[in-house]
Coordinates of C-alpha atoms and ligand atoms in Angstrom, one line a residue:
M1 CA 0.0 0.0 0.0
I2 CA 1.3 3.5 -0.9
T3 CA -0.7 6.5 0.3
R4 CA 0.1 10.2 0.0
F5 CA -0.6 13.6 1.4
A6 CA -0.6 16.3 -1.3
P7 CA -1.0 19.8 0.2
S8 CA -0.7 23.1 -1.7
P9 CA 1.7 25.5 0.0
T10 CA -0.7 28.4 -0.4
G11 CA -1.6 28.8 3.2
P12 CA -1.4 27.2 6.6
L13 CA -2.5 23.6 7.2
H14 CA -5.9 23.3 8.9
L15 CA -7.6 20.6 10.9
G16 CA -9.0 19.2 7.6
H17 CA -5.5 18.8 6.2
A18 CA -4.4 17.1 9.5
Y19 CA -7.2 14.7 9.2
S20 CA -6.3 13.8 5.6
A21 CA -2.6 13.4 6.4
I22 CA -3.2 11.3 9.6
L23 CA -5.6 9.0 7.8
A24 CA -3.2 8.4 4.9
H25 CA -0.3 8.0 7.2
D26 CA -2.0 5.6 9.6
M27 CA -3.4 3.6 6.8
A28 CA 0.0 3.0 5.3
R29 CA 1.7 2.3 8.6
A30 CA -1.0 -0.2 9.6
A31 CA -0.5 -2.1 6.3
G32 CA 3.3 -1.9 6.5
G33 CA 3.2 0.3 3.4
Q34 CA 4.6 3.7 2.5
F35 CA 3.3 7.2 3.1
L36 CA 4.5 9.8 0.6
L37 CA 4.5 13.5 0.5
R38 CA 3.9 15.7 -2.5
I39 CA 3.9 19.5 -2.6
E40 CA 1.3 20.8 -5.1
D41 CA 2.9 24.0 -6.0
I42 CA 2.0 24.5 -9.7
D43 CA 0.3 27.8 -8.8
R44 CA 3.4 29.9 -8.7
Q45 CA 1.5 33.0 -7.8
R46 CA 0.0 31.6 -4.6
S47 CA 2.7 29.1 -3.5
K48 CA 5.2 30.4 -1.0
P49 CA 8.4 28.8 0.4
E50 CA 7.3 29.8 3.9
W51 CA 4.1 27.8 3.6
E52 CA 6.0 24.8 2.3
A53 CA 8.4 25.0 5.3
Q54 CA 5.4 25.3 7.6
I55 CA 3.9 22.1 6.1
Y56 CA 7.0 20.0 7.0
N57 CA 7.1 21.6 10.4
D58 CA 3.4 20.9 11.1
L59 CA 3.6 17.3 9.9
R60 CA 6.7 16.6 12.0
W61 CA 4.9 18.1 15.0
L62 CA 1.9 15.8 14.4
G63 CA 4.4 12.9 14.5
L64 CA 3.9 12.0 10.8
S65 CA 7.0 10.7 9.0
W66 CA 7.0 10.3 5.3
D67 CA 9.0 7.9 3.1
G68 CA 11.4 8.8 0.4
P69 CA 12.0 12.2 -1.2
V70 CA 9.2 14.8 -1.3
M71 CA 7.8 15.3 -4.8
R72 CA 7.4 18.9 -5.9
Q73 CA 5.0 19.6 -8.8
S74 CA 7.0 22.7 -9.8
E75 CA 9.8 20.2 -10.8
R76 CA 7.6 18.1 -12.9
L77 CA 6.6 20.4 -15.7
P78 CA 8.4 18.3 -18.4
A79 CA 6.3 15.3 -17.4
Y80 CA 3.1 17.3 -17.7
S81 CA 4.1 18.7 -21.0
A82 CA 4.9 15.2 -22.4
A83 CA 1.4 14.0 -21.4
L84 CA -0.2 17.0 -23.0
E85 CA 1.8 16.3 -26.1
T86 CA 0.4 12.7 -26.2
L87 CA -3.2 13.9 -25.7
W88 CA -2.8 16.7 -28.3
A89 CA -1.3 14.3 -30.9
R90 CA -4.4 12.1 -30.5
G91 CA -6.7 15.0 -31.1
L92 CA -8.1 14.9 -27.6
L93 CA -7.4 18.6 -26.8
Y94 CA -8.6 21.9 -28.2
I95 CA -7.6 25.5 -27.6
C96 CA -10.0 27.6 -25.6
T97 CA -9.8 31.4 -25.6
C98 CA -12.9 32.1 -23.5
T99 CA -12.8 34.2 -20.4
R100 CA -14.8 33.3 -17.4
R101 CA -17.2 36.0 -18.5
D102 CA -17.5 34.6 -22.0
I103 CA -18.5 31.3 -20.5
A104 CA -21.0 32.8 -18.1
E105 CA -22.6 34.8 -21.0
A106 CA -22.8 31.8 -23.3
L107 CA -24.5 29.8 -20.5
S108 CA -27.0 32.5 -19.5
A109 CA -28.3 33.1 -23.1
P110 CA -30.6 30.2 -23.8
Q111 CA -32.5 29.5 -20.6
E112 CA -32.8 32.8 -18.7
G113 CA -33.1 32.3 -15.0
A114 CA -32.3 28.6 -14.8
D115 CA -29.0 27.7 -13.2
P116 CA -26.5 26.5 -15.8
P117 CA -25.4 22.9 -15.1
S118 CA -22.4 22.7 -12.9
G119 CA -19.6 20.0 -12.8
P120 CA -16.5 19.4 -10.7
D121 CA -14.9 22.5 -12.1
G122 CA -17.8 24.8 -12.0
P123 CA -20.1 25.5 -15.0
I124 CA -20.1 22.9 -17.7
Y125 CA -18.2 24.4 -20.6
P126 CA -20.7 25.3 -23.3
G127 CA -18.4 24.3 -26.1
T128 CA -17.9 27.7 -27.6
C129 CA -14.4 27.0 -28.9
Y130 CA -15.1 23.4 -29.8
G131 CA -14.9 22.6 -33.5
Q132 CA -13.2 25.7 -34.5
D133 CA -10.6 27.2 -32.2
R134 CA -8.5 30.3 -32.5
L135 CA -6.2 28.6 -35.1
G136 CA -9.2 27.8 -37.2
L137 CA -8.5 24.1 -36.7
T138 CA -11.4 21.8 -37.2
F139 CA -11.5 18.5 -35.3
S140 CA -9.7 16.4 -37.8
L141 CA -6.9 18.9 -38.3
R142 CA -6.3 19.7 -34.7
S143 CA -3.4 17.3 -34.1
D144 CA -1.7 18.1 -37.4
H145 CA -0.7 21.4 -35.9
A146 CA 1.9 21.7 -33.3
R147 CA 0.6 22.0 -29.7
P148 CA 0.5 25.6 -28.8
R149 CA 2.4 26.6 -25.6
E150 CA 0.8 29.1 -23.3
A151 CA -2.7 28.3 -24.4
T152 CA -5.7 27.0 -22.4
L153 CA -6.3 23.5 -23.6
R154 CA -9.6 21.7 -22.9
L155 CA -10.3 18.0 -23.1
D156 CA -12.8 17.0 -25.8
M157 CA -14.8 14.9 -23.4
A158 CA -17.1 13.4 -26.0
F159 CA -14.1 12.0 -27.8
A160 CA -12.2 11.2 -24.5
A161 CA -15.1 9.4 -22.9
G162 CA -15.4 7.3 -26.1
S163 CA -11.9 6.0 -25.7
A164 CA -11.7 5.9 -21.9
C165 CA -14.9 4.0 -21.2
E166 CA -15.1 0.3 -21.0
H167 CA -18.0 -2.0 -21.6
H168 CA -19.5 -3.2 -18.3
V169 CA -22.2 -5.7 -18.0
A170 CA -24.3 -4.7 -15.0
E171 CA -27.7 -5.5 -13.5
G172 CA -30.3 -4.1 -15.7
G173 CA -28.2 -4.0 -18.8
S174 CA -24.8 -3.1 -20.0
R175 CA -23.1 0.2 -20.4
W176 CA -20.0 2.0 -21.4
A177 CA -18.4 3.6 -18.3
I178 CA -15.3 4.3 -16.2
Q179 CA -15.2 2.8 -12.7
F180 CA -13.3 3.4 -9.5
E181 CA -13.5 1.9 -6.0
E182 CA -14.3 4.1 -3.1
T183 CA -13.7 3.0 0.4
C184 CA -14.6 5.9 2.7
H185 CA -17.3 8.2 1.2
S186 CA -20.5 7.7 3.4
K187 CA -22.8 7.7 0.3
A188 CA -20.6 6.2 -2.4
T189 CA -18.7 3.3 -0.8
G190 CA -18.0 0.5 -3.3
W191 CA -17.7 0.6 -7.0
N192 CA -18.7 3.9 -8.7
A193 CA -19.4 3.9 -12.4
I194 CA -19.7 7.1 -14.5
T195 CA -21.2 6.5 -17.9
R196 CA -20.0 8.0 -21.2
E197 CA -23.1 10.1 -21.3
Q198 CA -22.6 11.3 -17.7
L199 CA -19.0 12.3 -18.5
V200 CA -20.2 14.5 -21.3
S201 CA -23.2 16.0 -19.5
D202 CA -22.0 16.2 -15.9
V203 CA -18.2 16.8 -16.4
G204 CA -17.8 18.3 -19.8
D205 CA -14.7 19.7 -21.5
V206 CA -12.5 20.5 -18.6
V207 CA -9.3 22.5 -18.8
L208 CA -6.2 20.3 -18.7
A209 CA -3.7 23.1 -19.3
R210 CA -4.0 26.5 -18.0
R211 CA -2.4 29.2 -20.0
D212 CA -0.4 30.6 -17.1
M213 CA 0.6 27.1 -15.7
G214 CA 1.1 24.8 -18.6
T215 CA -0.8 22.2 -16.6
S216 CA -3.8 21.9 -14.3
Y217 CA -4.6 20.3 -11.0
H218 CA -6.3 17.4 -12.7
L219 CA -3.5 16.5 -15.1
S220 CA -0.8 16.9 -12.5
V221 CA -2.5 14.9 -9.8
V222 CA -3.1 12.0 -12.1
L223 CA 0.5 11.9 -13.4
D224 CA 2.0 12.3 -10.0
D225 CA -0.1 9.7 -8.2
A226 CA 1.0 7.3 -11.0
A227 CA 4.7 8.4 -10.8
Q228 CA 4.7 7.9 -7.1
G229 CA 3.0 4.5 -7.4
V230 CA 0.1 5.6 -5.1
T231 CA -2.3 2.7 -4.6
H232 CA -4.7 4.5 -2.2
V233 CA -5.7 8.2 -2.6
T234 CA -6.9 9.7 0.6
R235 CA -8.5 13.2 0.4
G236 CA -11.5 15.3 1.3
A237 CA -15.0 14.5 0.0
D238 CA -15.0 17.8 -1.9
L239 CA -12.8 16.0 -4.5
F240 CA -15.1 13.1 -5.0
E241 CA -16.7 14.5 -8.2
A242 CA -13.4 15.4 -9.7
T243 CA -12.4 11.7 -9.5
A244 CA -14.4 11.1 -12.8
I245 CA -11.9 13.4 -14.5
H246 CA -8.9 11.7 -12.9
V247 CA -10.1 8.2 -13.9
T248 CA -10.8 9.3 -17.5
L249 CA -7.2 10.6 -17.7
Q250 CA -5.8 7.4 -16.2
K251 CA -7.6 5.4 -18.9
L252 CA -6.5 7.7 -21.7
L253 CA -2.8 7.7 -20.5
E254 CA -2.9 4.0 -19.6
L255 CA -2.2 4.6 -16.0
P256 CA -3.5 2.4 -13.1
T257 CA -6.5 3.6 -11.2
P258 CA -5.8 3.7 -7.4
T259 CA -8.5 3.0 -4.8
Y260 CA -10.0 6.2 -3.4
C261 CA -10.9 7.2 0.1
H262 CA -12.8 10.5 0.1
H263 CA -13.2 11.3 3.8
R264 CA -15.7 13.6 5.5
L265 CA -14.9 17.2 5.6
I266 CA -13.9 18.8 8.9
R267 CA -16.2 21.7 9.5
D268 CA -16.0 24.5 11.9
R269 CA -18.6 25.2 14.6
D270 CA -20.9 27.0 12.1
G271 CA -20.8 24.0 9.8
K272 CA -18.7 25.9 7.2
R273 CA -15.9 24.2 5.5
L274 CA -12.5 25.3 6.7
A275 CA -11.1 27.7 4.1
K276 CA -7.4 28.2 3.8
R277 CA -7.7 31.9 4.1
D278 CA -9.4 31.5 7.5
D279 CA -6.2 31.3 9.5
A280 CA -8.0 31.1 12.8
R281 CA -8.2 27.3 12.4
A282 CA -4.6 26.7 11.4
L283 CA -2.9 23.9 13.1
A284 CA -0.1 26.2 14.1
K285 CA -2.6 28.3 16.0
Y286 CA -3.8 25.3 18.1
R287 CA -0.2 24.4 18.6
A288 CA 0.6 27.9 19.8
E289 CA -2.3 27.7 22.2
G290 CA -0.9 24.6 23.8
A291 CA -2.8 21.7 22.0
S292 CA -0.9 18.4 21.6
P293 CA -0.9 16.2 18.6
A294 CA -3.2 13.8 20.5
D295 CA -5.6 16.8 21.0
I296 CA -5.6 17.3 17.2
R297 CA -6.4 13.7 16.6
R298 CA -9.3 14.0 19.1
M299 CA -10.6 17.2 17.5
V300 CA -10.9 15.6 14.0
G301 CA -12.6 12.6 15.6
L302 CA -9.8 10.0 15.5
Ligands
LIG1 N1 -3.5 19.8 -3.4 C1 -4.9 19.5 -3.1 C2 -5.3 20.4 -1.9 O1 -4.5 21.0 -1.3 C3 -5.1 18.1 -2.8 C4 -5.2 17.3 -4.0 C5 -5.5 15.8 -3.8 O2 -5.3 15.3 -2.7 O3 -5.8 15.2 -4.8 O4 -6.5 20.4 -1.6
ZN2 ZN1 -13.5 28.8 -25.3

């Protein structure tokens, strides 16, 4: 068993992070496996060395030791670029030049008043740039052209789902779907299947390369979990929906699909999710107030 903790160094670690890290750590230790650490620092604007240093410090204080060298996403850009090249060459990506506002306007036009459908990454992309992008490339010509650098690239989900989905014979008929095993989520424990139609309607053409980053959270997390040999992904339930994107990418790139544990979110007294900007709940704050690592474990319900 190989588990991991993958924080972004964009703020202090909170109780929710501590819960994720402790679960992943204890799971690996109990199984005689490995617990790995990865710093998700592709957002160069928001990542700070001070926060990274604080992560190491907080984890050590919690008594969590990690195995092997720390992986840092900022050192993995060539791997992300190579995967984009593969997907581009297969015609699975297209250039998008829309602003957030363009997307909001395109979505509000037809059904005034009704909320536009939303997926793991916010509103489902209306497909404005599909078919003919900025370079005037139609679908069949896309991959004949070199992959543009510094462009926003979206996954053509209709095409991607067609090649990622496998045929499953299930009760009540058969279907084309992707599947993953969930071990923690209170409402989704067991095998979860997302059909080809659901991938198109409920996930849509997600961004895989951001113009300013040359990658995206989704692409990086999939490549890195595979590169680190992670067998069990432990993270908050807020990322459950995004798993459909991750499994699709694993299939397209012929990477193994780990087992997932999407744990409950740690909420504050008002029931709100702990936001990173809300420094009041930082681990460091509890520590400064005299809490012990055992107190932290108790506070997150362990
Ligand atoms: N870096 C992400 C975060 O800080 C975690 C991503 C993951 O565990 O897949 O929320
Ligand atoms: Zn667009």
